[in-house]
GROMACS .gro file of C-alpha atoms in nm:
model
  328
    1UNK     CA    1  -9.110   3.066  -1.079
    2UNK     CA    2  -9.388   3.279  -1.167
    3UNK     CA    3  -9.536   3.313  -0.832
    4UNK     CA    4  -9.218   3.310  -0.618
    5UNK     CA    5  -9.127   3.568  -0.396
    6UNK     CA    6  -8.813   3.666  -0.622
    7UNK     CA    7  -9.045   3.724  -0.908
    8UNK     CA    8  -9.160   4.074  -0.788
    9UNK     CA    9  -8.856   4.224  -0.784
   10UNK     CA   10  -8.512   4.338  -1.024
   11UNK     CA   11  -8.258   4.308  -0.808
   12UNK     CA   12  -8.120   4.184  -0.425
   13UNK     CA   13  -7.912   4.386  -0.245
   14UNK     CA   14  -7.751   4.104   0.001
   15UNK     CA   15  -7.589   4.159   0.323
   16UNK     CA   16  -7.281   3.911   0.371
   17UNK     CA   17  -7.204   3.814   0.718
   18UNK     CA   18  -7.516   3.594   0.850
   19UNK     CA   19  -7.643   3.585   0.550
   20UNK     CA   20  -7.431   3.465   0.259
   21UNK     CA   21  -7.172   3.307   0.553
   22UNK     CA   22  -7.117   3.266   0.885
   23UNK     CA   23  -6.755   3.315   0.947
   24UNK     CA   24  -6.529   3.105   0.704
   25UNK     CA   25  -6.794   2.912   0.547
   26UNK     CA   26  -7.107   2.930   0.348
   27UNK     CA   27  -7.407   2.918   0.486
   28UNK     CA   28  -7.602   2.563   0.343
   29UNK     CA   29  -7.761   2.648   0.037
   30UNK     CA   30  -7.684   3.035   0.004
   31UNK     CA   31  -7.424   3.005  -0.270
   32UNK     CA   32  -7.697   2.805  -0.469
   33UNK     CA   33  -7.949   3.050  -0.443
   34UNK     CA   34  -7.764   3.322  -0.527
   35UNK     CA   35  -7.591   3.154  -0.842
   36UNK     CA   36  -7.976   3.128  -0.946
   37UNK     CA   37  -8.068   3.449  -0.964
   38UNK     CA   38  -7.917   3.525  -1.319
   39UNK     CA   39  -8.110   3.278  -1.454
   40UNK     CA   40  -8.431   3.437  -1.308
   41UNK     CA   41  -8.289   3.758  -1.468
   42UNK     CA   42  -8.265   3.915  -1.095
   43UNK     CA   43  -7.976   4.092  -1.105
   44UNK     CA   44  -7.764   4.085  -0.731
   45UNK     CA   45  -7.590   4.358  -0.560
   46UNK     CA   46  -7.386   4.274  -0.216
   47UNK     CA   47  -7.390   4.580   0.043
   48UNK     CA   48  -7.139   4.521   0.311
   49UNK     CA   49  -7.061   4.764   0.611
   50UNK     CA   50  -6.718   4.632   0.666
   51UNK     CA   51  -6.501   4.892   0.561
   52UNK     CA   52  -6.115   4.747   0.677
   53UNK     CA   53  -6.151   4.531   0.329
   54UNK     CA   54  -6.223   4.682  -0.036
   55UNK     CA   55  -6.497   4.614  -0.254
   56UNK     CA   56  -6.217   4.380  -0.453
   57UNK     CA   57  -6.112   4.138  -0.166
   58UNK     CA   58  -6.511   4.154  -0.051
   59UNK     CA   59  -6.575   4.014  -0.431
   60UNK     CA   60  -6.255   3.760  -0.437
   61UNK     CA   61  -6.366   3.620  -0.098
   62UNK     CA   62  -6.710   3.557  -0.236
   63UNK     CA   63  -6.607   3.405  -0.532
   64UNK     CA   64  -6.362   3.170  -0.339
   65UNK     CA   65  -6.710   3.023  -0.166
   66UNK     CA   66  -6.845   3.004  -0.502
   67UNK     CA   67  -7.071   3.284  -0.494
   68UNK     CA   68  -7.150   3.508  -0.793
   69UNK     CA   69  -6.952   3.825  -0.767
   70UNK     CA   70  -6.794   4.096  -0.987
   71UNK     CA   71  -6.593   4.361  -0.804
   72UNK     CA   72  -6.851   4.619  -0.911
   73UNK     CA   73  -7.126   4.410  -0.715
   74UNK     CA   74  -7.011   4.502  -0.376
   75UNK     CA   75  -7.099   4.803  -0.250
   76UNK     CA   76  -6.928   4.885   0.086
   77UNK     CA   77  -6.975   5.139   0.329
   78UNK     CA   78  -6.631   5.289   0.289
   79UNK     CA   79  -6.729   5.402  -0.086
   80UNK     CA   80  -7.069   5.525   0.043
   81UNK     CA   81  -6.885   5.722   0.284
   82UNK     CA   82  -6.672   5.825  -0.009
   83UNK     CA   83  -6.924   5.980  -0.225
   84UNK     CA   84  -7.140   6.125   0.081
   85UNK     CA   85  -6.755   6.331   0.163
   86UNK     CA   86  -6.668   6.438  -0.140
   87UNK     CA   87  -7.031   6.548  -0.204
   88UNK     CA   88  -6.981   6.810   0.112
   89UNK     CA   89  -6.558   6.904   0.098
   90UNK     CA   90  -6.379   7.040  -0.210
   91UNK     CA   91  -6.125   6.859  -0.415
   92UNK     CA   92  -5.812   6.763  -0.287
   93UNK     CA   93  -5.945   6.832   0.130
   94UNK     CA   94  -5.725   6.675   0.373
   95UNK     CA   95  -5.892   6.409   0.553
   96UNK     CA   96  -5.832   6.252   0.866
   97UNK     CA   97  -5.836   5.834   0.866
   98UNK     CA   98  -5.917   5.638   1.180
   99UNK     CA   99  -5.901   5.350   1.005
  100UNK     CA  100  -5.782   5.108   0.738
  101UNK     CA  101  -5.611   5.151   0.429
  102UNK     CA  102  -5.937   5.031   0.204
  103UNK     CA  103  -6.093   5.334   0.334
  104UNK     CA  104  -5.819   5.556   0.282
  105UNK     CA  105  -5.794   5.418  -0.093
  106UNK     CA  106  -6.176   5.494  -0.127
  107UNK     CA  107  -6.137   5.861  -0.012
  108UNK     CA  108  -5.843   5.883  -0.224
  109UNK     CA  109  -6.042   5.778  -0.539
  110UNK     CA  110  -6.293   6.038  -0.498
  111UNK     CA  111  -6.049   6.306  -0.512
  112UNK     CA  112  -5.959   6.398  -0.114
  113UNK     CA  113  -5.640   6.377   0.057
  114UNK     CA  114  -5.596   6.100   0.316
  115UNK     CA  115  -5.399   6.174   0.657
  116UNK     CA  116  -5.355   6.073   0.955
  117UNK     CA  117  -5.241   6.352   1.204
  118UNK     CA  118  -5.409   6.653   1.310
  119UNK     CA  119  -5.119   6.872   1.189
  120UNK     CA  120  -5.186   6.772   0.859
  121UNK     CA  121  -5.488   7.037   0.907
  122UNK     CA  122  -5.736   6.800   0.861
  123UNK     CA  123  -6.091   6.942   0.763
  124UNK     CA  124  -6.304   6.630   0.853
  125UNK     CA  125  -6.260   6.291   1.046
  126UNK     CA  126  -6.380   5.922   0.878
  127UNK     CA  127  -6.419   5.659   1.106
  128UNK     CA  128  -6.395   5.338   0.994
  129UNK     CA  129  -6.374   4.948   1.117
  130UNK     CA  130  -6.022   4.849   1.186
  131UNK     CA  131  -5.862   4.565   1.416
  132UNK     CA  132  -5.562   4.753   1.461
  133UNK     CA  133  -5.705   5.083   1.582
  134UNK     CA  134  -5.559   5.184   1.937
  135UNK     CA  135  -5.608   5.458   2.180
  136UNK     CA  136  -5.357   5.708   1.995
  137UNK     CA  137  -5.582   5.656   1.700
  138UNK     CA  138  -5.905   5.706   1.880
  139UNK     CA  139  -5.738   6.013   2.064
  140UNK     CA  140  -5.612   6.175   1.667
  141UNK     CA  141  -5.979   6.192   1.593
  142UNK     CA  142  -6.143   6.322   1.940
  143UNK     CA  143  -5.889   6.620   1.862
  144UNK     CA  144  -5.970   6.695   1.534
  145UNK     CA  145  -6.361   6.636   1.608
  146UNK     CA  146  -6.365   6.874   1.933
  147UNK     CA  147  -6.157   7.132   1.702
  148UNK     CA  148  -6.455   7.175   1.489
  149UNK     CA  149  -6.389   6.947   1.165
  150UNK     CA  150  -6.680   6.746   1.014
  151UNK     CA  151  -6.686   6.386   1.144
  152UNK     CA  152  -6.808   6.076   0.916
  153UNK     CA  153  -6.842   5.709   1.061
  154UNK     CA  154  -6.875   5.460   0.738
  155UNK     CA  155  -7.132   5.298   0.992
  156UNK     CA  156  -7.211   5.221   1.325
  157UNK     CA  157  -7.226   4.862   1.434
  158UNK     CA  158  -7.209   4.770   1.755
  159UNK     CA  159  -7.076   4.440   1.722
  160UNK     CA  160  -6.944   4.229   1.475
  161UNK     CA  161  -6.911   3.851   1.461
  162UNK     CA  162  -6.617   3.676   1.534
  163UNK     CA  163  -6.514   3.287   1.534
  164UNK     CA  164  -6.490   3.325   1.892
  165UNK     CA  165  -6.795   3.504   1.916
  166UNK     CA  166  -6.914   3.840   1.889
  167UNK     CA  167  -6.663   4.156   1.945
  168UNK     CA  168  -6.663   4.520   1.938
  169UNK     CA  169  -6.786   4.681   1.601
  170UNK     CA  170  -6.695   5.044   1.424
  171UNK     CA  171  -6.973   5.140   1.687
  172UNK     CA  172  -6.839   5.134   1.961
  173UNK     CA  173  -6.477   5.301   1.833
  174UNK     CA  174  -6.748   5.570   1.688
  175UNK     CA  175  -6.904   5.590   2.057
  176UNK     CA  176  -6.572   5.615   2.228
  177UNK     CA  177  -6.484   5.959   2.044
  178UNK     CA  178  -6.857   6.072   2.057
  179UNK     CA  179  -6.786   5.988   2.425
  180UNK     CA  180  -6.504   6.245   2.435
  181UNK     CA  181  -6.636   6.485   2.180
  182UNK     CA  182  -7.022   6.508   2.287
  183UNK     CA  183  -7.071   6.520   1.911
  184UNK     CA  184  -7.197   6.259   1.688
  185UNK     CA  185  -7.099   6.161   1.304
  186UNK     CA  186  -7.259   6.153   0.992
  187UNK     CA  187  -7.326   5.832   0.909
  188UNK     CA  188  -7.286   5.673   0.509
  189UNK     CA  189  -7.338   5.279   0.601
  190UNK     CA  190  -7.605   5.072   0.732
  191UNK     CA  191  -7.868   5.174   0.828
  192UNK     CA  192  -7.851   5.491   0.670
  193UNK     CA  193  -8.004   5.509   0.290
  194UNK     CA  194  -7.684   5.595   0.152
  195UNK     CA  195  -7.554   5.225   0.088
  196UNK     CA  196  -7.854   5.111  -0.041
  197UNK     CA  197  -7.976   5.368  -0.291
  198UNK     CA  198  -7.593   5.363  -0.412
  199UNK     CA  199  -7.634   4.993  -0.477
  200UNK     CA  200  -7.997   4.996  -0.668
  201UNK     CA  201  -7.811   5.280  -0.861
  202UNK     CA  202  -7.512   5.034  -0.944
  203UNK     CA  203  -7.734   4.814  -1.036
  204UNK     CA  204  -7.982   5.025  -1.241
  205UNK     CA  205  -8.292   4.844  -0.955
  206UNK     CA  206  -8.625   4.989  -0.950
  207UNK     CA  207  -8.756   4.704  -0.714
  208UNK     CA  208  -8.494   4.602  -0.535
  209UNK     CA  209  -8.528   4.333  -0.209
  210UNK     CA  210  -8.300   4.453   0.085
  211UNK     CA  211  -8.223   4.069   0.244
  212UNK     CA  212  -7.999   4.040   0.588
  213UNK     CA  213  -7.954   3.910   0.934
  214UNK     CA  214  -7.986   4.183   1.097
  215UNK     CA  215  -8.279   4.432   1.209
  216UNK     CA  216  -8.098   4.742   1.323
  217UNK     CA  217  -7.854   4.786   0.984
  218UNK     CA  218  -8.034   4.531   0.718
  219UNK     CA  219  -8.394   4.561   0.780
  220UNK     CA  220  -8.370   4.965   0.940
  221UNK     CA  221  -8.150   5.074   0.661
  222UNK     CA  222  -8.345   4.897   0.364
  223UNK     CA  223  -8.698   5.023   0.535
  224UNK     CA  224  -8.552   5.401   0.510
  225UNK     CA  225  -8.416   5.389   0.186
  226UNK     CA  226  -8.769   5.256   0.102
  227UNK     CA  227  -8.706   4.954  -0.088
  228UNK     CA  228  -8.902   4.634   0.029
  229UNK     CA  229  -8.729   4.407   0.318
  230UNK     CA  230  -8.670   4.049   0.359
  231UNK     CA  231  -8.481   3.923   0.741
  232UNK     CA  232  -8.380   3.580   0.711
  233UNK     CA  233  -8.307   3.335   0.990
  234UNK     CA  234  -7.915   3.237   0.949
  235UNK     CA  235  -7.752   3.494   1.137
  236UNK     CA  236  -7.812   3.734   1.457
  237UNK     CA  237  -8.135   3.828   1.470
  238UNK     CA  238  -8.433   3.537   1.580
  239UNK     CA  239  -8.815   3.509   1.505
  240UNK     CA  240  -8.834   3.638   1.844
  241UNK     CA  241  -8.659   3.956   1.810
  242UNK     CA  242  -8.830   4.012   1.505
  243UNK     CA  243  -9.180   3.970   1.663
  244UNK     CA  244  -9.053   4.182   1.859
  245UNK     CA  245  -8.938   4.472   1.662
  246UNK     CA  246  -8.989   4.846   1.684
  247UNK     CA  247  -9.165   4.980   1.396
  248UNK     CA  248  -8.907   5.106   1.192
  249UNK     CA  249  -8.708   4.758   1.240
  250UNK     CA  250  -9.020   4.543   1.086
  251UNK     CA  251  -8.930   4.357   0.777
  252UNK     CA  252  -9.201   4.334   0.448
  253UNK     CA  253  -9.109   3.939   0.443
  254UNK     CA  254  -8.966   3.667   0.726
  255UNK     CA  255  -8.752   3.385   0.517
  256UNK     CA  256  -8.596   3.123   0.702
  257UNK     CA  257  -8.279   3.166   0.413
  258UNK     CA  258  -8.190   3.234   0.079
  259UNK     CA  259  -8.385   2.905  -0.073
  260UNK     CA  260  -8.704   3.081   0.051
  261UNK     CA  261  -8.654   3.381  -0.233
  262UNK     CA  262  -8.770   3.077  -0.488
  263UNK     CA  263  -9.107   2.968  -0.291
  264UNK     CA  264  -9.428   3.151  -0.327
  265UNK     CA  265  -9.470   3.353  -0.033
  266UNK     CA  266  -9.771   3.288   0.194
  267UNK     CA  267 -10.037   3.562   0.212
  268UNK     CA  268 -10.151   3.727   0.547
  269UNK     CA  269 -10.540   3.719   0.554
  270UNK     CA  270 -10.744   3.953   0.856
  271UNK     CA  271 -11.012   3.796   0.951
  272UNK     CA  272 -11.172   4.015   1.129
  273UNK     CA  273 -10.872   4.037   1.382
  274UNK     CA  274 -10.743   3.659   1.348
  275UNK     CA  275 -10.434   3.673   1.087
  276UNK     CA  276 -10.429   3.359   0.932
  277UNK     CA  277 -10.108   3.219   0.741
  278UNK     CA  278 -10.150   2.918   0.517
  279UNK     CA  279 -10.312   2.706   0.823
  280UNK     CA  280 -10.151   2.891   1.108
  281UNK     CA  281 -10.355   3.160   1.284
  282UNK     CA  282 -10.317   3.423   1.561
  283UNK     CA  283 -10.538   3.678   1.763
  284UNK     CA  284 -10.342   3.954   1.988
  285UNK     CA  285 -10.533   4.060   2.292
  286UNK     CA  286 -10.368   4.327   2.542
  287UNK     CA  287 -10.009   4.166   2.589
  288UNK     CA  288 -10.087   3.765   2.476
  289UNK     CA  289 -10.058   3.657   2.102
  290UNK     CA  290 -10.210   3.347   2.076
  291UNK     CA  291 -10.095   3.110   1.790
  292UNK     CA  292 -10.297   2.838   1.652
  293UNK     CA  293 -10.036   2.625   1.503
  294UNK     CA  294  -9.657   2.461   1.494
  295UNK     CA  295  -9.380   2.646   1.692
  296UNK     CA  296  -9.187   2.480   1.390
  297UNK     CA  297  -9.414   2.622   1.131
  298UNK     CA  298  -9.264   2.944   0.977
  299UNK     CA  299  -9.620   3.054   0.853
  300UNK     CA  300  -9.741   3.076   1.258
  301UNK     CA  301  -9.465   3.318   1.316
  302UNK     CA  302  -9.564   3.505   1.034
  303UNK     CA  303  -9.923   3.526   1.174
  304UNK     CA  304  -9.764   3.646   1.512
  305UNK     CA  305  -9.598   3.931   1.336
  306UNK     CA  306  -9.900   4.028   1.156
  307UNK     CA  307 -10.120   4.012   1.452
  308UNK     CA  308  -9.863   4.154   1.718
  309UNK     CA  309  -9.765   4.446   1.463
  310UNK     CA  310 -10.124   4.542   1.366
  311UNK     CA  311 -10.213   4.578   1.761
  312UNK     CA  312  -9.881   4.781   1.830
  313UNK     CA  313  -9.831   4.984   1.510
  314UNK     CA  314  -9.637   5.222   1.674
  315UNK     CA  315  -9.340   5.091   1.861
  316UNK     CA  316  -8.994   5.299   1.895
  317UNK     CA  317  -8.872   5.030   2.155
  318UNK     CA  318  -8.887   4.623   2.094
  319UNK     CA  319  -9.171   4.520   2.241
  320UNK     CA  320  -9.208   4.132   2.299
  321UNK     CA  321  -9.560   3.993   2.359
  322UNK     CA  322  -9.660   3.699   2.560
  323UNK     CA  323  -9.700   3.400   2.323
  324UNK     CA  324  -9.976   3.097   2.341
  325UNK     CA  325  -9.928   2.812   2.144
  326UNK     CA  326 -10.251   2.601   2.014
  327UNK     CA  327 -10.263   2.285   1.808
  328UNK     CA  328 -10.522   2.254   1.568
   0.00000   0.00000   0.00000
């Protein structure tokens, strides 16, 4: 275990959906991982942006799959949006909920008062995910927001996977009153720092390893809170969009799952402008990356990033390049 990947770091700060499980069930070979890590003495924190469910029925839910989890392990947005309100209001503010009652409990705990009318004389707006938000609800808050009260989102997901598919996330209920307000939220979840450094804190993490699905909450929010990165291959985002990222959406490590935390991790050698990858090479030239190597072969695509991210450092839209494929 010495040289494994896990062995550089204290702690992993997991997402949950696409990572740990894809809808109802486990993802193959994710529970086992993460029962492992104890016994590497890597300790495991889960950060979750879901905010219509507490940190408790988070924990339960992962324990039902088999997973390791205290309640104290799962840090959700709702309790980073929590701490980030009561760090700005005083004690006992009224605070308007567009959302469930997990978040209302969480701003409740940290000392504010919960409501959900504006003639409650609500001082600030938190928006969280909830399937049984409506119009009237959406409405409550564009009122209080265009009167002038502060306005919090727990986080800002655009979409969020469904058995059916994928369905409108807290984003686009945020975008609706930002819509009708022209003003935009403070943000405590993914991918703001917030979550994160409130998780390493939890979990007393010096080196922490930020692993998840996705590049524009996972991957953004673990790169600004500046802990390392790891996007793995079992839920939204694909070794193409990840060739493809912007800058700030780049992860440190590409893992095709959990198992992968337990296998050295391959080295990225310049050569003079060739990135080489265990046997798998590539060369970017204007537009073209061309790969010497499987399509199959993790290690090529992890040449590609190196050799398409050193040639466009600077990218604040995905940029995809033309790809070559070569055989040895």
């Amino acid at each position: 275990m010495a040289d494994s990947l896990i062995s550089r770091f204290d702690a992993v700060l997991s997402d949950l959906d696409g990572v740990v499980y894809a809808g109802p069930h486990a993802i193959p070979g994710a529970i086992e991982a993460l029962q492992r890590l104890a016994s590497v003495g890597v300790g495991l924190g889960y950060v979750t942006n879901n905010a219509s469910r507490t940190p408790a029925q988070v924990a339960a839910h992962l324990r039902e799959l088999g997973a390791p989890a205290e309640d104290h392990q799962v840090v959700s947005s709702s309790q980073a949006a929590g701490e980030l309100l009561a760090s700005l209001l005083p004690a006992g503010a009224h605070v308007l909920i567009t959302g469930s009652a997990a978040l209302a409990h969480e701003i409740e705990l940290v000392g504010l008062k919960p409501v959900h009318s504006a003639t409650e004389s609500p001082v600030a707006v938190v928006q969280g995910f909830n399937p049984d938000i409506g119009w009237k609800d959406l409405a409550e808050a564009s009122y209080v927001v265009a009167g002038g009260a502060m306005w919090f989102a727990t986080n800002t997901d655009m979409s969020i996977p469904q058995a059916r598919g994928m369905a409108p996330g807290n984003g686009t209920l945020v975008a609706a009153v930002a819509a009708a307000t022209g003003k935009s939220p403070l943000v405590a979840g993914k991918p703001e720092a917030p979550l994160f450094h409130a998780a390493a804190k939890r979990l007393k993490a010096d080196r922490p390893l930020v692993v998840g699905d996705r590049l524009d909450t996972d991957i953004l929010g673990g790169n600004r809170a500046g802990y390392a990165t790891a996007a793995v291959l079992t839920g939204v985002d694909t070794k193409h969009t990840i060739l493809a990222a912007r800058t700030d959406e780049r992860p440190d490590y590409l893992l095709a799952n959990l198992e992968d935390l337990y296998a050295p991790y391959p080295g990225i050698i310049d050569d003079g402008g060739s990135f080489r990858c265990g046997s798998a090479s590539a060369v970017a030239d204007g537009g073209t990356v061309t790969v010497t190597g499987e399509e199959g072969d993790l290690d090529a695509w992890r040449a590609a990033c190196a050799a398409w991210w050193a040639a466009v450092p600077y990218a604040s839209t995905a940029q995809a390049p033309r790809l070559e494929w070569r055989t040895h």
